[in-house]
Short mmCIF file of C-alpha atoms in Angstrom, two decimals:
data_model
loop_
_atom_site.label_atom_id
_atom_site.label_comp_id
_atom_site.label_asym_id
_atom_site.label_seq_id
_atom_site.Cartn_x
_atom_site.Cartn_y
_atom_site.Cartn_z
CA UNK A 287 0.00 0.00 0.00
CA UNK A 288 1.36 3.34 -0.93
CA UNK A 289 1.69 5.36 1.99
CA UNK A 290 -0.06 8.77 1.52
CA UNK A 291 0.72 12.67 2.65
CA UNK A 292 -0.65 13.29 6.36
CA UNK A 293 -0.17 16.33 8.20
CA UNK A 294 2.08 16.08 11.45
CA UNK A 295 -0.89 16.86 13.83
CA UNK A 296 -2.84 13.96 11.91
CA UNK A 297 0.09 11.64 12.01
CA UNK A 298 0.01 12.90 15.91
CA UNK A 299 -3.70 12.14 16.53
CA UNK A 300 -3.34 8.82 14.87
CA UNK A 301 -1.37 7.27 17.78
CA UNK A 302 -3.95 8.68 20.37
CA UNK A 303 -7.00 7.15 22.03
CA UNK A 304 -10.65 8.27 21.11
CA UNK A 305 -13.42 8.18 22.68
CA UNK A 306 -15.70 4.88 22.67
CA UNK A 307 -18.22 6.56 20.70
CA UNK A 308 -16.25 7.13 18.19
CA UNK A 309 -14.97 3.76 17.80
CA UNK A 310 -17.46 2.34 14.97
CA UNK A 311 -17.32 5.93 12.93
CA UNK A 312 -14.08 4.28 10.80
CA UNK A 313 -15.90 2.18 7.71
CA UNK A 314 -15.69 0.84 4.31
CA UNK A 315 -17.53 2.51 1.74
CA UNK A 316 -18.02 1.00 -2.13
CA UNK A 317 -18.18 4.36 -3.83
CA UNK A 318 -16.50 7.40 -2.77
CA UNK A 319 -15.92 10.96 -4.36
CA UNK A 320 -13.24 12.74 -3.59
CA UNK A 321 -12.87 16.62 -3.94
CA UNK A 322 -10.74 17.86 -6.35
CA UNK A 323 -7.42 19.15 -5.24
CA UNK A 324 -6.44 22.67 -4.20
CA UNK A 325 -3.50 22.46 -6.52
CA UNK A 326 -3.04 26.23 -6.57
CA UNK A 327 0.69 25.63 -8.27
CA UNK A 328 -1.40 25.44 -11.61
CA UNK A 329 -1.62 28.89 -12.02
CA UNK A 330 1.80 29.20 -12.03
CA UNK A 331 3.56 29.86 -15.50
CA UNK A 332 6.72 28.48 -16.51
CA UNK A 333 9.68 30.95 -17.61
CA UNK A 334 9.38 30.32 -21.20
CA UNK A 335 5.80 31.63 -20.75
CA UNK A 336 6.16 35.00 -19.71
CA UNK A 337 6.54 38.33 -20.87
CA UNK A 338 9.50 38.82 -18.97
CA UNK A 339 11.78 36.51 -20.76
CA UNK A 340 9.97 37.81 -24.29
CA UNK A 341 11.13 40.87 -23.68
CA UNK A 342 14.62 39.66 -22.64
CA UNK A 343 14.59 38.29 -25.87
CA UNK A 344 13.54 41.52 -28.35
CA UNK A 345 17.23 42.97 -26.77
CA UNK A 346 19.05 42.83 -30.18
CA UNK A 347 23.08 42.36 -29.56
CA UNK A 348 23.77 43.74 -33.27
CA UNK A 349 21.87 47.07 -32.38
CA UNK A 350 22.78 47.64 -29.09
CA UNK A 351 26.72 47.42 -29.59
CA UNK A 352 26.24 49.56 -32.46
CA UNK A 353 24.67 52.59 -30.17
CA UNK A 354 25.95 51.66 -26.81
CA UNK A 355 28.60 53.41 -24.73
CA UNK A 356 31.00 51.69 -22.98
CA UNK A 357 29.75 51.77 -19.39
CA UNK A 358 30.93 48.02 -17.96
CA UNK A 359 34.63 47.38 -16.46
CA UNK A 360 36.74 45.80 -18.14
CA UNK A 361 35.89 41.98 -15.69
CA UNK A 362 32.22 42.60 -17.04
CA UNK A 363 33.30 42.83 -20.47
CA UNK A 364 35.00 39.47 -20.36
CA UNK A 365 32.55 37.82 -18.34
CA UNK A 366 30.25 38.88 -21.25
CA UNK A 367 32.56 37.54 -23.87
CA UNK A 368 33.10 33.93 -22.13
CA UNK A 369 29.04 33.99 -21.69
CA UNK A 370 29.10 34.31 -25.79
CA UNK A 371 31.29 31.04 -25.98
CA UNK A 372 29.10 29.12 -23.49
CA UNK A 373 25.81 28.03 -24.58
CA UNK A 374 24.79 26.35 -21.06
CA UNK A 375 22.57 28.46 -18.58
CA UNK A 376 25.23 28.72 -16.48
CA UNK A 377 27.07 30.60 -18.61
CA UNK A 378 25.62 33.74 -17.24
CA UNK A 379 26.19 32.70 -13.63
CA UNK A 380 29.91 35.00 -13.33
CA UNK A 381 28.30 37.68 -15.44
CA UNK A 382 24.83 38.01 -13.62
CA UNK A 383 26.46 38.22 -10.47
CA UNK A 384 29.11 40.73 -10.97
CA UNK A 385 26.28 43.26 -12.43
CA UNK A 386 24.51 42.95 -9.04
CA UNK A 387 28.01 43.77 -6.99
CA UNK A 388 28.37 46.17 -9.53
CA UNK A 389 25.41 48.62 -8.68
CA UNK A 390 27.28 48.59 -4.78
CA UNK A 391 29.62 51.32 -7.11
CA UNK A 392 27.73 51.93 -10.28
CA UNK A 393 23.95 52.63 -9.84
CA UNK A 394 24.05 53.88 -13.33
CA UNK A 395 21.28 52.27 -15.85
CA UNK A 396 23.12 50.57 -18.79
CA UNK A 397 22.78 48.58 -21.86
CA UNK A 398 25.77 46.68 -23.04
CA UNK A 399 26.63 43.99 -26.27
CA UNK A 400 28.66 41.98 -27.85
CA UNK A 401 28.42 40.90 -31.54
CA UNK A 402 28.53 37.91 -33.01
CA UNK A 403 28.60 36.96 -36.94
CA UNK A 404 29.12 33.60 -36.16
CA UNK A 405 28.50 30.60 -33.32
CA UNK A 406 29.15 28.30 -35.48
CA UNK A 407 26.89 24.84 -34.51
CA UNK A 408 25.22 26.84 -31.67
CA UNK A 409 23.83 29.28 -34.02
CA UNK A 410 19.89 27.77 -33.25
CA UNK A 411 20.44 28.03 -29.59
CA UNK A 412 19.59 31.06 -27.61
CA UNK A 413 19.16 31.56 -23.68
CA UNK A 414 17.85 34.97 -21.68
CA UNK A 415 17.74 35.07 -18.10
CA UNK A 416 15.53 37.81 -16.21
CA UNK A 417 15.73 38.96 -12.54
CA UNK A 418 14.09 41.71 -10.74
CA UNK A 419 14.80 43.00 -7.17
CA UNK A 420 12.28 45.03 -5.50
CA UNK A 421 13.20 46.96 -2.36
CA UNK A 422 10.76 48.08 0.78
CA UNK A 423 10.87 51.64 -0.53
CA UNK A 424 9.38 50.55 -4.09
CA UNK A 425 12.68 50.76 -5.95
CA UNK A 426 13.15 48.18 -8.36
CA UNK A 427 16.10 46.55 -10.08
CA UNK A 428 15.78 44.64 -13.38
CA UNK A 429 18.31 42.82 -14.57
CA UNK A 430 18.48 41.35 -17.80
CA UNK A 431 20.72 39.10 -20.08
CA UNK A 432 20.07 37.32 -23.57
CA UNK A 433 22.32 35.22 -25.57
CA UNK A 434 21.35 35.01 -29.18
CA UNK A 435 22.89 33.68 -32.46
CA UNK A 436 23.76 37.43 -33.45
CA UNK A 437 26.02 37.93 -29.63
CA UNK A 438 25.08 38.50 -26.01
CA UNK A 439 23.29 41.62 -24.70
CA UNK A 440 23.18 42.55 -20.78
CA UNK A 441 20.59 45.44 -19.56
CA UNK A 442 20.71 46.94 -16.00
CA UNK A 443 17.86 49.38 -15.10
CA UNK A 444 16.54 50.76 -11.69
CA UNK A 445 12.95 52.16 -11.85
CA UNK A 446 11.18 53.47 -8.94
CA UNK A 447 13.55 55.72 -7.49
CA UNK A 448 17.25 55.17 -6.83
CA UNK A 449 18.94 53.15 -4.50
CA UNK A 450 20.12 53.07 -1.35
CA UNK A 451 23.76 52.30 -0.06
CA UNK A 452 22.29 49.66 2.27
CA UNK A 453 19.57 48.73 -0.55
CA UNK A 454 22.82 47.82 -3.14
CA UNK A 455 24.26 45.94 -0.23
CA UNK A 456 21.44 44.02 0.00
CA UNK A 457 21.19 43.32 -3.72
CA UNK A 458 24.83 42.78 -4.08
CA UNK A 459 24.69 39.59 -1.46
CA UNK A 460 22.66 37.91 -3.39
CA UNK A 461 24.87 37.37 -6.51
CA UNK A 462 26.12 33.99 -5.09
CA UNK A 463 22.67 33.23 -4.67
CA UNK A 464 21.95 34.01 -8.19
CA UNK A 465 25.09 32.45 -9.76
CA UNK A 466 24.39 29.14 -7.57
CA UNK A 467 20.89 29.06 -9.43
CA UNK A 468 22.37 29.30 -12.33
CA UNK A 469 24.65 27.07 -12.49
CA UNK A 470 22.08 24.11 -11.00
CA UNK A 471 20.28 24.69 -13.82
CA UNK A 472 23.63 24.11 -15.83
CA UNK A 473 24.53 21.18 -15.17
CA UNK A 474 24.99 17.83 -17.16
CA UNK A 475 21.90 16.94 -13.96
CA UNK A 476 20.21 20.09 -13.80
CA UNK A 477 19.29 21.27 -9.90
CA UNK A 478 17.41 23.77 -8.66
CA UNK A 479 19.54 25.51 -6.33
CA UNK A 480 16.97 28.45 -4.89
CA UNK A 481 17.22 28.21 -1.20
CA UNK A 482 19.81 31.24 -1.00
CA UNK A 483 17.65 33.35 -3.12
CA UNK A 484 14.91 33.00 -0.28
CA UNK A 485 17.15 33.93 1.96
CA UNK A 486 17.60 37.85 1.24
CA UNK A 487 16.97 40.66 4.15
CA UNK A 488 13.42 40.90 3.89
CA UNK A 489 14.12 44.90 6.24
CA UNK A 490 15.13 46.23 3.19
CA UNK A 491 13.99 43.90 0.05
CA UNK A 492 10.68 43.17 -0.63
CA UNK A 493 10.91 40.47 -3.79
CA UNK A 494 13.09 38.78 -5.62
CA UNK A 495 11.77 37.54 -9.14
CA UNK A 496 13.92 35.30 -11.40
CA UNK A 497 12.98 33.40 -14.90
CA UNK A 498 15.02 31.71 -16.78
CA UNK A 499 14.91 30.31 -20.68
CA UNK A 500 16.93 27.94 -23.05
CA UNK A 501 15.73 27.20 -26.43
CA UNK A 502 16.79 25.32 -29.18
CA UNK A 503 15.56 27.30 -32.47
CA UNK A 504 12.30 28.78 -31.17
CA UNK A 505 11.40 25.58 -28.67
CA UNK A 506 12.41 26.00 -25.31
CA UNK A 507 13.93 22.79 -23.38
CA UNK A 508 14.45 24.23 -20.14
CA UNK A 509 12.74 27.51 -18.14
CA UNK A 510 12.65 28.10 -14.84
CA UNK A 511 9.98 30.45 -12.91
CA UNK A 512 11.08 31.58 -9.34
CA UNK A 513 9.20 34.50 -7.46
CA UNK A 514 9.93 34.66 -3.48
CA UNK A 515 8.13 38.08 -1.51
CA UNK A 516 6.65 38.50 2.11
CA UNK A 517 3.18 36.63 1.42
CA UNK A 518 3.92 33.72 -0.99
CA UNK A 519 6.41 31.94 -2.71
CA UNK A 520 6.39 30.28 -6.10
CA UNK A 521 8.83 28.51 -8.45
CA UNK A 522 8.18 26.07 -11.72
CA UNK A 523 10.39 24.49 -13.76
CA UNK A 524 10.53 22.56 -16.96
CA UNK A 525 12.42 20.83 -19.42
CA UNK A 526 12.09 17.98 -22.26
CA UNK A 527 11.86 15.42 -19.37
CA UNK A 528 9.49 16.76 -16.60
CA UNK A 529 8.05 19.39 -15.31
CA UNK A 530 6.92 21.20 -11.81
CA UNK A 531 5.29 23.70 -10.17
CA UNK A 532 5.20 24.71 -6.44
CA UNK A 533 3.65 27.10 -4.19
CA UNK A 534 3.82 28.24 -0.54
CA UNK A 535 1.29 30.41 1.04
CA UNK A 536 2.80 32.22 4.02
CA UNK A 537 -0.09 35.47 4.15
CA UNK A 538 -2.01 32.92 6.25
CA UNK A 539 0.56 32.09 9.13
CA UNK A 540 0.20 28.41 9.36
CA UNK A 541 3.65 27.38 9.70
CA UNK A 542 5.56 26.13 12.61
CA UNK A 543 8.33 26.94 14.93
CA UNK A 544 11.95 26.27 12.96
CA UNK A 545 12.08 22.43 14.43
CA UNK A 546 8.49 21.90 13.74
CA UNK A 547 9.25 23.02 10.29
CA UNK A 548 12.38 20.22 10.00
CA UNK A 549 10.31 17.43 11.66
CA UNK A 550 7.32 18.06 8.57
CA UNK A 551 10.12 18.50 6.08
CA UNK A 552 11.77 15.01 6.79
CA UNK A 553 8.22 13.70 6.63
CA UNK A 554 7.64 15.21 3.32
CA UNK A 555 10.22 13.48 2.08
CA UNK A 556 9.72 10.41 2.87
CA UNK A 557 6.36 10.31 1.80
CA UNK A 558 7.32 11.95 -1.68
CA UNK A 559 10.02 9.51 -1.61
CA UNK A 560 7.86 6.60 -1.23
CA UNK A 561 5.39 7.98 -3.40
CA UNK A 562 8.11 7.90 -5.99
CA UNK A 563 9.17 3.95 -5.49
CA UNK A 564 5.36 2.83 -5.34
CA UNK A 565 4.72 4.89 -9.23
CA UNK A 566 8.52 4.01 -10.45
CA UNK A 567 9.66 7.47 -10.95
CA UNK A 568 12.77 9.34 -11.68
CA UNK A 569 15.00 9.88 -8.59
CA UNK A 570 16.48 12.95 -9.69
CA UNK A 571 13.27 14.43 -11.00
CA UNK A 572 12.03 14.03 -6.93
CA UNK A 573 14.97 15.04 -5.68
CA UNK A 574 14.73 18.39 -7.43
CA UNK A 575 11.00 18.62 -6.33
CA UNK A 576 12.22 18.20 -2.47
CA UNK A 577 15.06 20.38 -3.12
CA UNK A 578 12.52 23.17 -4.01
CA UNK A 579 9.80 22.15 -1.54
CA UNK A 580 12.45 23.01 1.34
CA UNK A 581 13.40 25.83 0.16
CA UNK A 582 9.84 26.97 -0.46
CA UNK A 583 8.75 26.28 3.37
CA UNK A 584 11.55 26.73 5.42
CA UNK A 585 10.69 29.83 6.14
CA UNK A 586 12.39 30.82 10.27
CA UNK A 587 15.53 32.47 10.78
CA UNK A 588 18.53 29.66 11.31
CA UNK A 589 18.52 29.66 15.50
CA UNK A 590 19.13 26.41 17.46
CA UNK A 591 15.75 25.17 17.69
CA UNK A 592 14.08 24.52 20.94
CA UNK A 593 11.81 21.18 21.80
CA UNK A 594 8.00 22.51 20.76
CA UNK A 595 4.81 22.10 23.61
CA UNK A 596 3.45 18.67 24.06
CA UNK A 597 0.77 19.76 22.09
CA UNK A 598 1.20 20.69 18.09
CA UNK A 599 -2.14 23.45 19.25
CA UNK A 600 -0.46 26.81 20.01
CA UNK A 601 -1.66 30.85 19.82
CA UNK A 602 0.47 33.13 16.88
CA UNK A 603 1.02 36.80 17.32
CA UNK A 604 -2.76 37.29 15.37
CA UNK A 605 -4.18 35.60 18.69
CA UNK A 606 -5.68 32.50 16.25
CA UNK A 607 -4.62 29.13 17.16
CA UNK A 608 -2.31 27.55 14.68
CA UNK A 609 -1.16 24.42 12.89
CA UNK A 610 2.46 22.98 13.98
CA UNK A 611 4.65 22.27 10.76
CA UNK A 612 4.40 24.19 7.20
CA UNK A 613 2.57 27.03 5.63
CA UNK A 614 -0.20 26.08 3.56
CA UNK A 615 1.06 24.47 0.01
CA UNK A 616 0.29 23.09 -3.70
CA UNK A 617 2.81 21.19 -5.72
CA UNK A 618 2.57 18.79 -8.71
CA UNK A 619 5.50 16.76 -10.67
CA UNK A 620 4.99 15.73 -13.99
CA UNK A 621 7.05 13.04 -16.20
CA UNK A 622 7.14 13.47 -19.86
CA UNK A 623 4.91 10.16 -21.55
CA UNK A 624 6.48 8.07 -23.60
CA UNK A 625 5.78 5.17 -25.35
CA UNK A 626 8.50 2.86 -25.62
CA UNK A 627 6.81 -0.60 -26.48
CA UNK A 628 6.19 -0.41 -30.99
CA UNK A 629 3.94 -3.17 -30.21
CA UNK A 630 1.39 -1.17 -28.32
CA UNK A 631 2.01 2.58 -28.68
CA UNK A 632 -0.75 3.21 -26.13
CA UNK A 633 1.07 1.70 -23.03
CA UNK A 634 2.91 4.51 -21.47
CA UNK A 635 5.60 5.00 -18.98
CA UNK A 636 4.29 7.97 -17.21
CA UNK A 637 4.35 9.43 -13.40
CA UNK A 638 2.32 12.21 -12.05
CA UNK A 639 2.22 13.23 -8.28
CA UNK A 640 0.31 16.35 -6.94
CA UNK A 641 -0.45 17.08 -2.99
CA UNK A 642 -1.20 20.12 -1.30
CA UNK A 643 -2.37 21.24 2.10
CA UNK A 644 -4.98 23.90 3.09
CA UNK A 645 -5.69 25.52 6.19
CA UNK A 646 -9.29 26.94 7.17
CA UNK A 647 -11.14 28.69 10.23
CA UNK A 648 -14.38 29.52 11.12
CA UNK A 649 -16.10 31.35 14.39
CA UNK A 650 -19.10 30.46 15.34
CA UNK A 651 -21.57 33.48 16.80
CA UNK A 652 -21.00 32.38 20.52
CA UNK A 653 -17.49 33.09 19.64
CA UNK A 654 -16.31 29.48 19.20
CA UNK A 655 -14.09 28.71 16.65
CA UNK A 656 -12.62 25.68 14.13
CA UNK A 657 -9.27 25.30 12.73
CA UNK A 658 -9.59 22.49 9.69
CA UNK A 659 -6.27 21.75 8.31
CA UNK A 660 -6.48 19.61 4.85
CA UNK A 661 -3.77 17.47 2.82
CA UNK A 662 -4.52 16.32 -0.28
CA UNK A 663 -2.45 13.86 -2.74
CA UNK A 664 -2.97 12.18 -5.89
CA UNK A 665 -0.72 9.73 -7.90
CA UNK A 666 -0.88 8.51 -11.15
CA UNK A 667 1.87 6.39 -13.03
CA UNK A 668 2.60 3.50 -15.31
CA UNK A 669 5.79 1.29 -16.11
CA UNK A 670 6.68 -2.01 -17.74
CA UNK A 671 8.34 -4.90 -15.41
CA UNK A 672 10.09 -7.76 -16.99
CA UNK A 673 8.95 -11.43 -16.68
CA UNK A 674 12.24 -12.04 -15.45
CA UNK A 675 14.44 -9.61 -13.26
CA UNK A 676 17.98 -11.07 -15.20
CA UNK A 677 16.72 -9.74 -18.53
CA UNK A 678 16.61 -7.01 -19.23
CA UNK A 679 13.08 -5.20 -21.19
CA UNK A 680 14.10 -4.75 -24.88
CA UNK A 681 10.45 -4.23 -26.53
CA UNK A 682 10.23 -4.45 -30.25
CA UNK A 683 7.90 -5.59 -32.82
CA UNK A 684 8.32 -9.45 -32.78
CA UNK A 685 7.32 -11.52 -30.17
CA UNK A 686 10.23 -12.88 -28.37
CA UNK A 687 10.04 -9.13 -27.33
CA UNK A 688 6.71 -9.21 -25.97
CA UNK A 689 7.57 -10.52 -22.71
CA UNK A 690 6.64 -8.32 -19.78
CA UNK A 691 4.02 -6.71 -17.29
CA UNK A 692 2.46 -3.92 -17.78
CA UNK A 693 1.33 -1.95 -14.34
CA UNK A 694 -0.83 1.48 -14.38
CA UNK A 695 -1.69 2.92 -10.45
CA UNK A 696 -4.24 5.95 -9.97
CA UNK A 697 -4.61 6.70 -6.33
CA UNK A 698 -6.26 9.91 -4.35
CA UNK A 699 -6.04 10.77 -0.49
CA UNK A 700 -7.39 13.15 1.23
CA UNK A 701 -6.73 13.79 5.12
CA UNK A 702 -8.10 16.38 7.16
CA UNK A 703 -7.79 17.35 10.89
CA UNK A 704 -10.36 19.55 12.64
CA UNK A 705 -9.75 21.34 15.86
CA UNK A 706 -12.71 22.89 17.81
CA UNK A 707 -12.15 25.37 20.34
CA UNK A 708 -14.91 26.69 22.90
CA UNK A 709 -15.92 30.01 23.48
CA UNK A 710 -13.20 30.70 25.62
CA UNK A 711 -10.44 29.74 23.44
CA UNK A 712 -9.92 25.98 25.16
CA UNK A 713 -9.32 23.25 22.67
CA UNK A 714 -12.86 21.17 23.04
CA UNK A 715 -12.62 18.29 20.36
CA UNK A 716 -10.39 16.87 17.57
CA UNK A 717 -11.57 15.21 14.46
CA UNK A 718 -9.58 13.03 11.85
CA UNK A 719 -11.03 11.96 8.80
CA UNK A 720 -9.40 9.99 6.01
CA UNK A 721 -10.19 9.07 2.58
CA UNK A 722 -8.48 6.96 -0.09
CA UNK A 723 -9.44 5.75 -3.78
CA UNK A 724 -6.93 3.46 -5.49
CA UNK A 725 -6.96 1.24 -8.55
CA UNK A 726 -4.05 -1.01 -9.44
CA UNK A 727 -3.99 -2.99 -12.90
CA UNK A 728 -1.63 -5.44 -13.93
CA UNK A 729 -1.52 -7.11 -17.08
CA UNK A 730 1.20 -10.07 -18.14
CA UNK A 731 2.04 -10.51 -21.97
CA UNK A 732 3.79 -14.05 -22.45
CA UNK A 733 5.24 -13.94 -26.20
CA UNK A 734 2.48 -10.70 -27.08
CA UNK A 735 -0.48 -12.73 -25.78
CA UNK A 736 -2.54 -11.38 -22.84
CA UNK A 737 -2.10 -14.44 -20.19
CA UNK A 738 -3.13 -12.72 -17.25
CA UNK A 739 -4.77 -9.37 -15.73
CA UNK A 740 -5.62 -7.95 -12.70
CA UNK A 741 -7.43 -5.18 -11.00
CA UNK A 742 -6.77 -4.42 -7.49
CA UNK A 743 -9.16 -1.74 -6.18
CA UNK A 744 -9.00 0.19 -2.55
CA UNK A 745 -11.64 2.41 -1.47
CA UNK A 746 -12.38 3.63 2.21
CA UNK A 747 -13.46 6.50 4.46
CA UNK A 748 -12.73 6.66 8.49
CA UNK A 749 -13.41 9.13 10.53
CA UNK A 750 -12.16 9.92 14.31
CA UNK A 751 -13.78 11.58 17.36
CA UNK A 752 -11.63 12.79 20.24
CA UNK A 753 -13.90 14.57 22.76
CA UNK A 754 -11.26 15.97 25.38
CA UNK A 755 -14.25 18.33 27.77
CA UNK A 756 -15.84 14.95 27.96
CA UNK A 757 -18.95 16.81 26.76
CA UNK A 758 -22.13 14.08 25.97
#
């Protein structure tokens, strides 16, 4: 049985004794409807998507050198010309990060190129990376660099107002940040190295906004999407392989304490792990989803944490009780399909995993009040399985090849924990409730005949009472 996301206070309430009258409300039902999840990460866009990197794009190397004054150093002249000999991502990671030390010296807006008549065989690739800095005070720093078959073009501007010394400070410590983005994305195993860029001094900056874009001819093959600010924080990412998307909602102030946040974390990824083995996904594909997903929701100051109450119920600055563990969040990971059997072109290897967790309240008019925290996950993959483990697939059109089992999994969970507090703020009653929908097929081909199939189907909804005022 796959082993689905639960919240840390559900995973808590699991282990704890409920009342007697609760003790038949856990049952087996035949048909069950689950609602659909709050997968907010949907509405995010990838890189390649937005009119940020379009516009990144329209700057034209050939025109700009031909009007543009010399205004870099010479080290950001030559960081410009190896980013013209590198067609990787990374080649801007030097180069983007020297233009953000540079404004510590040079708040000056500038437009700068370099010229190429020929890149030989990467003439049909082109890459633009975009990243804008807004302070507290409303000042805002774009940054903007685009490698094209014609040369390389970087564009500095500062709208809003100018900046402060402590402002260009700020900005400035983030170019390891950027350049350690940059080159994750880079990399013969791309990575998405964003936790520094979460981590900028939110007394002075407001935002930090970064796309990325690599494209072969006019299709892109890998854009990334990162957006980090007081309230929420987004990133999605996508290449010819996969894709993702992730969101973190921190206006609603559901996460925990910094060791709360850890304890969730190492949950997470366990469960995403597992989630991962049970559909037969890609390792590094998860890895990069976790990756993000803690840098997302870690979201306290480093401090040596301290042990947390016996009880995950505790009172935030607002004066609402609160969740232990993470803010509210929506993710989804997405394999490309293929179809790798010429046999039977509709059988494909494929893995998709979404989950996300929502956090409601609502007072009552004798001024009692419910906290409902919700986690929601759905999985849905498919893979082949040799008959025998020592050989290894190799599917073609004859028969001899046909020798193998065919899997497909679809499985939804939703868990929810309910908190009810009295009109005088006292916890009164905890409820758990649990639902699950799986289907698991099998099918065996023995020399292209069908010998065997299966369906394995798991449906249930339980539901837990905890009465702790031992009201009747």
């Amino acid at each position: 049985m796959i082993t689905g996301i639960k919240s840390p206070l559900a995973s808590m309430l699991s282990r704890m004794s409920f009342s007697s009258t609760s003790a038949d409300s856990s049952r087996m039902v035949k048909d069950l409807t689950l609602p659909a999840a709050a997968n907010s990460s949907t509405q995010v866009t990838f890189g390649s998507q937005t009119e940020s990197i379009a516009s990144t794009y329209n700057l034209s190397p050939k025109k700009i050198s031909a009007t543009a004054t010399d205004q870099a150093s010479d080290v950001i002249q030559s960081l410009m010309q190896n980013a013209q000999e590198n067609d990787s991502i990374n080649g801007f990671s030097g180069l983007g990060s020297a233009l953000l030390n540079n404004l510590k010296d040079n708040r000056a807006d500038f437009t700068q190129a370099i010229a190429g008549s020929d890149l030989g065989a990467y003439s049909t690739r082109k890459s633009a990376v975009s990243l804008s800095i807004t302070t507290q005070s409303g000042t805002t720093v774009r940054l903007s660099l685009a490698r094209q078959n014609d040369g390389i073009a970087v564009s500095v501007k500062t709208e809003g107002g100018e900046l402060t010394d402590a402002e260009a400070e700020a900005i400035g410590e983030l170019g390891k940040a950027f350049q350690s983005a940059l080159d994750g994305l880079g990399g013969e195993t791309p990575k998405l190295e964003i936790g520094d860029l979460t981590k900028f001094d939110s007394t002075l900056l407001k935002s930090v906004d970064l796309k990325t874009d690599v494209r072969q001819s006019d299709n892109s093959t890998q854009s990334l999407n990162f957006y980090a600010d007081d309230t929420k924080r987004y990133v999605a990412y996508q290449d010819l392989d996969f894709s993702l998307k992730l969101t973190s909602d921190r206006s609603t102030l559901t996460g925990g304490s910094l060791l709360e946040q850890e304890m969730a974390l190492k949950a997470y990824d366990k469960q995403f792990d597992q989630a991962r083995i049970d559909g037969h996904g890609d390792r590094n594909q998860m890895d990069m989803l976790k990756s993000a997903f803690h840098a997302l929701n870690t979201t306290q100051p480093t401090t040596t944490p301290t042990l947390p109450d016996t009880t995950v119920v505790r009172v935030g600055a607002n004066a609402k009780p609160q969740f232990g563990g993470l803010n509210d969040f929506s993710l989804s990971l997405t394999q490309a399909e293929k179809s790798i059997n010429p046999s039977r072109m509709g059988e494909k290897v494929s893995f998709s995993y979404q989950a996300s967790q929502t956090t409601s309240e609502t007072e009552e008019s004798d001024g009692s009040r419910s906290l409902k925290q919700t986690t929601q996950n759905r999985l849905s993959a498919s893979w082949y399985q040799p008959l025998d483990p020592s050989i290894p697939l190799s599917l073609g059109t004859t028969k001899a090849s046909q020798n193998y089992v065919y899997h497909t999994l679809e499985r939804d969970e939703v868990n929810s924990t309910t908190m009810n507090f009295d009109n005088k703020g006292v916890l009164a009653s905890i409820k758990n409730e649990s639902q699950l929908n799986k289907l698991e097929t099998m099918k065996k081909y023995v020399m292209g005949v069908l010998e065997d199939k299966s369906e394995t189907p798991e449906k249930y909804k339980r539901e837990s009472f905890m009465d702790l005022l031992g009201n009747k």
